[in-house]
CSV table of C-alpha atoms in Angstrom, one decimal:
chain,number,residue,atom,x,y,z
A,1,MET,CA,56.6,-3.3,186.9
A,2,PRO,CA,58.6,-5.8,184.7
A,3,PRO,CA,62.2,-6.6,185.6
A,4,ILE,CA,65.0,-4.7,183.9
A,5,SER,CA,67.1,-6.9,181.5
A,6,PRO,CA,70.8,-7.0,182.4
A,7,LEU,CA,71.7,-6.3,178.8
A,8,VAL,CA,70.0,-2.9,178.9
A,9,ARG,CA,71.8,0.0,180.4
A,10,HIS,CA,69.7,2.0,182.7
A,11,PRO,CA,69.9,5.8,182.1
A,12,ALA,CA,70.2,6.5,185.8
A,13,ARG,CA,73.1,4.2,186.3
A,14,PHE,CA,74.9,5.1,183.1
A,15,PRO,CA,74.4,8.8,182.6
A,16,PHE,CA,77.1,9.2,179.8
A,17,SER,CA,75.9,6.4,177.5
A,18,GLY,CA,74.3,8.9,175.1
A,19,ALA,CA,77.7,10.8,174.7
A,20,LEU,CA,79.6,7.6,173.8
A,21,ALA,CA,77.5,6.9,170.8
A,22,PRO,CA,78.8,9.6,168.5
A,23,ALA,CA,82.5,9.3,169.8
A,24,SER,CA,82.5,5.6,168.9
A,25,GLY,CA,81.4,6.4,165.4
A,26,VAL,CA,84.4,8.9,164.9
A,27,LEU,CA,86.9,6.3,166.2
A,28,ALA,CA,85.5,3.7,163.9
A,29,ALA,CA,85.9,6.0,160.9
A,30,ALA,CA,89.5,6.8,161.8
A,31,LEU,CA,90.3,3.1,162.2
A,32,LEU,CA,88.9,2.4,158.7
A,33,ILE,CA,91.2,5.2,157.3
A,34,VAL,CA,94.3,3.8,158.9
A,35,LEU,CA,93.5,0.3,157.8
A,36,GLY,CA,93.0,1.5,154.3
A,37,LEU,CA,96.4,3.2,154.3
A,38,LEU,CA,98.1,0.1,155.6
A,39,ALA,CA,96.3,-2.0,153.0
A,40,THR,CA,97.7,0.2,150.2
A,41,PRO,CA,100.4,-1.7,148.3
A,42,LEU,CA,104.0,-0.6,148.8
A,43,ALA,CA,104.5,-0.5,145.0
A,44,ALA,CA,101.8,2.1,144.7
A,45,GLN,CA,104.0,4.6,146.6
A,46,GLU,CA,106.4,6.8,144.7
A,47,PRO,CA,109.9,5.2,144.7
A,48,THR,CA,112.6,7.2,146.5
A,49,ALA,CA,115.1,8.9,144.2
A,50,VAL,CA,118.8,7.9,144.8
A,51,ILE,CA,122.1,8.3,143.0
A,52,GLY,CA,124.1,5.2,142.4
A,53,ALA,CA,127.8,4.2,142.0
A,54,ARG,CA,129.2,1.2,140.3
A,55,ALA,CA,131.8,-1.0,141.9
A,56,SER,CA,134.8,-1.2,139.6
A,57,LEU,CA,138.3,-2.7,139.6
A,58,GLU,CA,140.9,0.1,139.8
A,59,PRO,CA,144.7,0.3,140.6
A,60,TRP,CA,145.3,0.9,144.2
A,61,SER,CA,148.6,1.8,145.9
A,62,ASP,CA,149.1,1.5,149.6
A,63,PRO,CA,151.0,4.5,150.8
A,64,ILE,CA,153.7,4.4,153.5
A,65,GLU,CA,154.1,7.7,155.4
A,66,GLY,CA,157.1,9.1,157.3
A,67,LEU,CA,159.0,12.2,158.2
A,68,GLY,CA,162.4,13.0,156.8
A,69,THR,CA,165.2,15.6,156.7
A,70,LEU,CA,166.8,17.0,153.6
A,71,SER,CA,170.6,17.2,153.0
A,72,ALA,CA,172.6,18.3,150.0
A,73,ASP,CA,173.7,15.8,147.4
A,74,GLU,CA,177.2,17.0,148.0
A,75,SER,CA,178.2,19.2,151.0
A,76,VAL,CA,181.6,20.4,152.3
A,77,THR,CA,183.0,23.0,154.7
A,78,LEU,CA,186.3,24.3,153.3
A,79,SER,CA,189.1,25.0,155.7
A,80,THR,CA,192.9,25.5,155.5
A,81,THR,CA,195.7,23.3,156.6
A,82,VAL,CA,198.2,26.1,157.3
A,83,THR,CA,198.4,29.2,159.4
A,84,GLU,CA,198.5,32.3,157.3
A,85,ILE,CA,196.7,35.6,156.4
A,86,ILE,CA,193.9,35.7,153.9
A,87,ARG,CA,195.1,37.5,150.7
A,88,GLU,CA,192.0,37.2,148.5
A,89,LEU,CA,188.3,36.3,148.8
A,90,ASN,CA,186.7,35.6,145.4
A,91,PHE,CA,183.0,35.0,146.3
A,92,GLN,CA,180.0,36.7,147.9
A,93,ASP,CA,177.3,35.2,150.1
A,94,GLY,CA,175.2,32.7,148.2
A,95,ASP,CA,177.2,32.7,144.9
A,96,THR,CA,176.8,29.8,142.5
A,97,VAL,CA,180.3,28.6,141.6
A,98,GLU,CA,181.8,26.1,139.3
A,99,ALA,CA,184.2,23.3,140.1
A,100,GLY,CA,187.8,24.5,140.3
A,101,ARG,CA,187.0,28.1,141.0
A,102,LEU,CA,189.4,29.9,143.4
A,103,LEU,CA,187.5,30.9,146.4
A,104,VAL,CA,190.2,31.8,149.0
A,105,ARG,CA,193.9,32.6,148.6
A,106,LEU,CA,196.3,32.9,151.5
A,107,ALA,CA,199.5,34.8,151.6
A,108,ASP,CA,202.2,32.6,150.0
A,109,ASP,CA,205.0,35.0,149.2
A,110,GLU,CA,207.7,32.9,150.9
A,111,GLU,CA,206.6,29.7,149.3
A,112,GLN,CA,206.5,31.3,145.8
A,113,ALA,CA,210.1,32.5,146.3
A,114,ASP,CA,211.2,29.0,147.3
A,115,LEU,CA,209.5,27.7,144.2
A,116,ARG,CA,211.2,30.2,141.9
A,117,ALA,CA,214.6,29.3,143.4
A,118,ALA,CA,213.9,25.6,142.9
A,119,GLN,CA,212.9,26.3,139.3
A,120,ALA,CA,216.1,28.2,138.6
A,121,LEU,CA,218.1,25.4,140.1
A,122,ARG,CA,216.3,23.0,137.9
A,123,ASP,CA,217.1,25.0,134.8
A,124,GLU,CA,220.8,25.1,135.8
A,125,ARG,CA,221.0,21.3,136.4
A,126,ARG,CA,219.1,20.6,133.1
A,127,ASN,CA,221.7,22.6,131.2
A,128,THR,CA,224.5,20.7,133.0
A,129,VAL,CA,222.9,17.4,132.0
A,130,ASN,CA,222.6,18.5,128.4
A,131,ARG,CA,226.2,19.7,128.3
A,132,LEU,CA,227.6,16.5,129.8
A,133,ALA,CA,225.5,14.4,127.6
A,134,GLN,CA,227.1,16.1,124.5
A,135,LEU,CA,230.6,15.6,125.9
A,136,GLN,CA,229.9,12.0,126.8
A,137,GLU,CA,228.8,11.3,123.1
A,138,ARG,CA,232.3,12.5,122.1
A,139,ASN,CA,233.9,10.4,124.9
A,140,LEU,CA,235.0,13.6,126.6
A,141,ALA,CA,233.1,13.1,129.9
A,142,PRO,CA,232.8,10.0,132.0
A,143,ARG,CA,229.4,8.2,131.9
A,144,ALA,CA,229.2,8.2,135.7
A,145,GLU,CA,229.3,12.0,135.8
A,146,VAL,CA,226.4,12.2,133.4
A,147,GLU,CA,224.3,9.9,135.5
A,148,ASP,CA,225.1,11.9,138.6
A,149,SER,CA,223.9,15.1,137.0
A,150,ARG,CA,220.7,13.5,135.8
A,151,ALA,CA,220.0,12.3,139.4
A,152,ARG,CA,220.5,15.8,140.8
A,153,LEU,CA,218.1,17.1,138.1
A,154,ARG,CA,215.4,14.6,139.2
A,155,GLN,CA,216.0,15.6,142.8
A,156,VAL,CA,215.3,19.3,142.2
A,157,GLU,CA,212.2,18.4,140.0
A,158,ALA,CA,210.8,16.4,143.0
A,159,GLU,CA,211.5,19.4,145.3
A,160,ILE,CA,209.5,21.6,142.8
A,161,GLN,CA,206.6,19.2,142.9
A,162,ALA,CA,206.6,19.3,146.7
A,163,LEU,CA,206.6,23.1,146.7
A,164,GLU,CA,203.7,23.2,144.3
A,165,ALA,CA,201.8,20.8,146.4
A,166,ARG,CA,202.4,23.0,149.5
A,167,LEU,CA,201.3,26.0,147.5
A,168,ALA,CA,198.0,24.3,146.7
A,169,ASN,CA,197.3,24.4,150.5
A,170,TYR,CA,197.3,28.2,150.2
A,171,GLN,CA,194.5,28.2,147.6
A,172,LEU,CA,190.9,26.9,148.4
A,173,ARG,CA,189.1,25.9,145.2
A,174,ALA,CA,185.5,24.6,144.8
A,175,PRO,CA,185.7,20.8,144.5
A,176,PHE,CA,182.3,20.7,142.7
A,177,ASP,CA,179.6,22.9,141.2
A,178,GLY,CA,177.4,24.4,144.0
A,179,ARG,CA,176.3,27.3,146.1
A,180,VAL,CA,178.5,28.9,148.8
A,181,GLY,CA,177.2,30.0,152.1
A,182,PHE,CA,177.8,33.0,154.2
A,183,ARG,CA,181.2,34.7,154.1
A,184,ASN,CA,182.3,35.0,157.8
A,185,VAL,CA,185.9,36.0,157.2
A,186,SER,CA,187.6,39.0,155.7
A,187,VAL,CA,190.8,39.8,153.8
A,188,GLY,CA,193.7,40.2,156.2
A,189,ALA,CA,192.3,37.8,158.8
A,190,LEU,CA,194.7,35.2,160.3
A,191,VAL,CA,193.4,31.7,159.8
A,192,THR,CA,194.6,28.5,161.4
A,193,PRO,CA,194.3,24.8,160.4
A,194,GLY,CA,190.7,23.5,160.7
A,195,MET,CA,189.1,26.9,160.8
A,196,ASP,CA,185.8,27.0,158.8
A,197,LEU,CA,186.1,29.4,156.0
A,198,VAL,CA,183.2,28.7,153.6
A,199,THR,CA,180.5,26.1,153.0
A,200,LEU,CA,179.7,24.7,149.6
A,201,ASP,CA,176.5,22.7,148.8
A,202,LYS,CA,175.4,21.0,145.6
A,203,LEU,CA,171.6,21.6,145.6
A,204,ASP,CA,170.4,20.5,142.2
A,205,VAL,CA,169.7,17.1,143.7
A,206,MET,CA,168.7,16.6,147.3
A,207,LYS,CA,169.0,13.6,149.6
A,208,LEU,CA,166.0,12.9,151.8
A,209,ASP,CA,166.6,10.6,154.8
A,210,PHE,CA,163.5,9.4,156.6
A,211,THR,CA,162.6,6.6,159.0
A,212,LEU,CA,159.9,4.0,158.6
A,213,PRO,CA,158.7,1.2,161.0
A,214,GLU,CA,160.5,-2.1,160.9
A,215,VAL,CA,157.3,-3.8,159.7
A,216,SER,CA,157.6,-1.8,156.4
A,217,LEU,CA,161.0,-3.2,155.6
A,218,GLY,CA,159.6,-6.0,153.4
A,219,LEU,CA,157.6,-3.5,151.4
A,220,LEU,CA,160.5,-1.3,150.5
A,221,GLU,CA,162.8,-1.5,147.5
A,222,PRO,CA,165.0,0.9,145.6
A,223,GLY,CA,163.2,2.7,142.8
A,224,LEU,CA,159.9,3.1,144.5
A,225,THR,CA,158.4,6.5,143.7
A,226,LEU,CA,157.5,8.9,146.5
A,227,THR,CA,156.1,12.4,147.1
A,228,ALA,CA,157.3,14.9,149.7
A,229,GLN,CA,155.8,18.1,151.1
A,230,SER,CA,157.3,20.9,153.2
A,231,ALA,CA,155.7,23.5,155.4
A,232,ALA,CA,157.7,26.1,153.4
A,233,TYR,CA,155.7,25.2,150.2
A,234,PRO,CA,152.4,23.7,151.4
A,235,GLU,CA,150.8,23.8,148.0
A,236,GLU,CA,153.6,22.0,146.1
A,237,VAL,CA,154.4,18.3,146.0
A,238,PHE,CA,158.0,17.2,145.2
A,239,GLU,CA,158.6,13.9,143.6
A,240,GLY,CA,161.5,11.5,144.0
A,241,LYS,CA,162.6,7.9,144.2
A,242,VAL,CA,164.0,5.6,146.9
A,243,ALA,CA,167.7,5.4,146.3
A,244,SER,CA,168.8,3.1,149.1
A,245,ILE,CA,167.6,1.4,152.3
A,246,GLY,CA,169.6,1.3,155.5
A,247,THR,CA,171.5,-1.9,156.3
A,248,ARG,CA,170.5,-1.8,160.0
A,249,VAL,CA,167.3,-1.5,162.1
A,250,ASP,CA,167.5,0.8,165.1
A,251,PRO,CA,167.1,-1.5,168.2
A,252,VAL,CA,165.5,1.2,170.2
A,253,SER,CA,162.9,2.7,167.9
A,254,ARG,CA,162.6,-0.4,165.7
A,255,SER,CA,162.8,1.7,162.6
A,256,VAL,CA,164.9,1.6,159.4
A,257,THR,CA,166.4,4.6,157.6
A,258,VAL,CA,165.6,5.1,153.9
A,259,ARG,CA,167.3,7.5,151.6
A,260,ALA,CA,165.6,9.1,148.6
A,261,GLU,CA,166.7,11.6,146.0
A,262,LEU,CA,164.6,14.6,144.9
A,263,ASP,CA,165.3,16.8,141.9
A,264,ASN,CA,165.7,20.5,142.9
A,265,PRO,CA,166.3,22.4,139.6
A,266,GLU,CA,165.0,25.7,141.0
A,267,LEU,CA,167.1,25.3,144.2
A,268,ARG,CA,164.1,26.0,146.5
A,269,LEU,CA,164.8,23.0,148.8
A,270,ARG,CA,167.5,23.5,151.4
A,271,PRO,CA,169.4,21.2,153.6
A,272,GLY,CA,167.8,20.7,157.0
A,273,MET,CA,164.2,21.1,155.9
A,274,LEU,CA,161.6,18.8,157.4
A,275,MET,CA,159.6,16.9,154.8
A,276,LEU,CA,156.4,14.7,155.0
A,277,VAL,CA,157.1,11.7,152.9
A,278,VAL,CA,154.6,9.4,151.2
A,279,VAL,CA,156.1,6.3,149.5
A,280,ARG,CA,154.0,4.8,146.8
A,281,ARG,CA,154.1,1.0,146.6
A,282,PRO,CA,153.5,-0.8,143.2
A,283,PRO,CA,149.8,-0.5,142.4
A,284,ARG,CA,147.5,-3.5,142.7
A,285,GLU,CA,144.0,-4.0,141.2
A,286,THR,CA,141.1,-4.0,143.7
A,287,LEU,CA,137.4,-3.2,144.0
A,288,VAL,CA,136.8,0.5,144.7
A,289,LEU,CA,133.7,2.5,145.7
A,290,PRO,CA,133.1,6.0,147.0
A,291,GLU,CA,133.1,6.3,150.8
A,292,SER,CA,129.6,7.7,150.7
A,293,VAL,CA,128.1,4.2,150.0
A,294,LEU,CA,129.1,2.9,153.4
A,295,ILE,CA,126.5,2.5,156.3
A,296,PRO,CA,128.5,1.9,159.5
A,297,GLU,CA,127.0,0.1,162.4
A,298,GLY,CA,129.5,-0.5,165.1
A,299,GLN,CA,132.4,-2.5,163.7
A,300,ARG,CA,130.4,-3.6,160.6
A,301,GLN,CA,129.9,-1.9,157.3
A,302,TYR,CA,126.8,-2.2,155.0
A,303,VAL,CA,125.9,-1.0,151.6
A,304,LEU,CA,122.6,-0.8,149.7
A,305,VAL,CA,122.7,-2.8,146.5
A,306,LEU,CA,120.4,-1.9,143.6
A,307,HIS,CA,119.2,-4.9,141.6
A,308,GLU,CA,118.9,-3.6,138.1
A,309,ASP,CA,116.9,-6.6,136.9
A,310,GLU,CA,114.3,-6.1,139.6
A,311,ALA,CA,113.4,-2.4,139.0
A,312,TYR,CA,116.1,-1.2,141.4
A,313,ARG,CA,115.1,-3.2,144.4
A,314,VAL,CA,117.2,-2.3,147.4
A,315,GLU,CA,119.1,-5.0,149.2
A,316,ARG,CA,121.0,-4.2,152.4
A,317,ARG,CA,124.3,-6.2,152.3
A,318,GLN,CA,127.3,-6.4,154.7
A,319,VAL,CA,130.7,-5.8,153.2
A,320,THR,CA,134.3,-6.1,154.3
A,321,ILE,CA,136.4,-3.0,153.6
A,322,GLY,CA,140.2,-2.6,153.3
A,323,ALA,CA,142.3,0.5,152.9
A,324,ARG,CA,140.9,4.0,152.4
A,325,ARG,CA,142.1,7.0,150.4
A,326,GLU,CA,140.5,10.4,149.9
A,327,GLY,CA,136.9,9.9,149.0
A,328,GLU,CA,137.2,6.2,148.2
A,329,VAL,CA,137.3,2.9,150.0
A,330,GLU,CA,138.5,-0.6,149.0
A,331,ILE,CA,135.9,-3.4,149.1
A,332,VAL,CA,137.5,-6.7,150.1
A,333,GLU,CA,134.4,-8.9,150.3
A,334,GLY,CA,130.7,-8.7,149.7
A,335,LEU,CA,130.5,-7.1,146.2
A,336,ALA,CA,131.6,-8.0,142.7
A,337,SER,CA,132.8,-5.8,139.9
A,338,GLY,CA,129.9,-4.0,138.2
A,339,ASP,CA,127.5,-4.1,141.2
A,340,LEU,CA,125.4,-1.0,141.5
A,341,VAL,CA,125.0,0.5,145.0
A,342,VAL,CA,123.3,3.6,146.5
A,343,ALA,CA,125.9,6.4,146.8
A,344,HIS,CA,123.5,9.2,147.8
A,345,GLY,CA,120.2,8.7,149.5
A,346,THR,CA,121.1,5.8,151.8
A,347,ASP,CA,119.2,7.4,154.6
A,348,ARG,CA,115.9,7.5,152.6
A,349,VAL,CA,115.6,3.9,151.4
A,350,ARG,CA,115.3,0.6,153.2
A,351,ASP,CA,115.9,-3.0,152.5
A,352,GLY,CA,113.3,-4.4,150.1
A,353,GLN,CA,112.0,-1.1,148.8
A,354,GLN,CA,112.1,0.1,145.2
A,355,ALA,CA,114.3,3.0,144.3
A,356,ARG,CA,114.3,5.5,141.4
A,357,LEU,CA,117.8,5.9,140.0
A,358,LEU,CA,118.6,9.5,139.0
A,359,GLY,CA,122.0,8.7,137.7
A,360,ILE,CA,125.3,6.9,138.3
A,361,MET,CA,128.3,9.0,139.5
A,362,ASP,CA,131.8,8.2,138.2
A,363,ASP,CA,135.0,9.9,137.4
A,364,ALA,CA,133.3,12.0,134.6
A,365,THR,CA,129.9,12.5,136.3
A,366,THR,CA,129.5,14.3,139.6
A,367,VAL,CA,126.5,14.5,141.9
A,368,ALA,CA,126.0,18.1,140.8
A,369,ASP,CA,125.9,17.1,137.1
A,370,ILE,CA,123.2,14.5,137.8
A,371,ILE,CA,121.1,16.9,139.8
A,372,SER,CA,121.5,19.6,137.2
A,373,ARG,CA,120.5,17.2,134.4
A,374,GLN,CA,117.4,16.1,136.4
A,375,ARG,CA,116.4,19.8,137.0
A,376,ASP,CA,116.8,20.5,133.3
A,377,THR,CA,114.6,17.5,132.4
A,378,ALA,CA,111.9,18.6,134.9
A,379,GLU,CA,111.8,22.1,133.5
A,380,ALA,CA,111.5,20.8,130.0
A,381,ASP,CA,108.6,18.5,130.9
A,382,SER,CA,106.8,21.4,132.7
């Protein structure tokens, strides 16, 4: 019996050799398919559809936010300087009054009587002066007597002025146009000096005092525009301007007080209201893109640039961002004005791939507009 070659598998020692033959053929065929797929050029695949956005130079204003409290442009609490009984109240709660309107009159009968007596004495002394002056012209009365009568007339006239000034203390008049508050006293009540009788506020213009950090001091100046919102009117934005900046910085909070003025023609804003303030700095020109273009990775930010001269080849590029505002971001470094980047579809394309641009979104064109236009085009082609 001839010897068995070592290269030949013996059926008894390798009982499964017959089953391996067909399996190896299947594996070989699958390998050929995979290699064929890998050998297929990348350009032969359908480019991924994306929506782009173009970097553009736009005005940008860095807002400064703070909380402030409203106060009336003019505000006063009227009180009396004498002790007397209230004779008249000429207002109701919340009345709008004009400057000079009589609001409260106290009982002044005694003072009025003193005034009438002084006026009568003045008339008497004035007649005496006129009579002596006529006599003195005919040399029938000494000149000294005429001068004495004139001095006594001036004296009584001064007394009348003093009485009229004291009578003014019995009448409380509105010092300016405004709106009165609640009426907390009644006719016949005895009032004393310093007792609060009525409040008066000028509300057509409001003062808004708010604080900002010390670091913002160099950014502030009178005339800056601002917006303010209140919880009472959450859907409305009130506009105003910075009127003045405090002369001191609080050594504890390291903040400076700023005063602004807000127009309030409908008198909806009231003193004491809390306002959220946003101060608008003078705008600067900077490169702006939608926030959707950013691909964050840790502390770094990337964008996918579309090269229009290379059939929209995608390039992954790191950028430096600045401030943000609603839906937009400032690009400080990494892009130039006019660069086209991927705004929607950043998760479907990679660096070096070709992309198919569906459209470019801007202020006049939204993503919905681009998709709707593509749908209409596809339906027309079909």
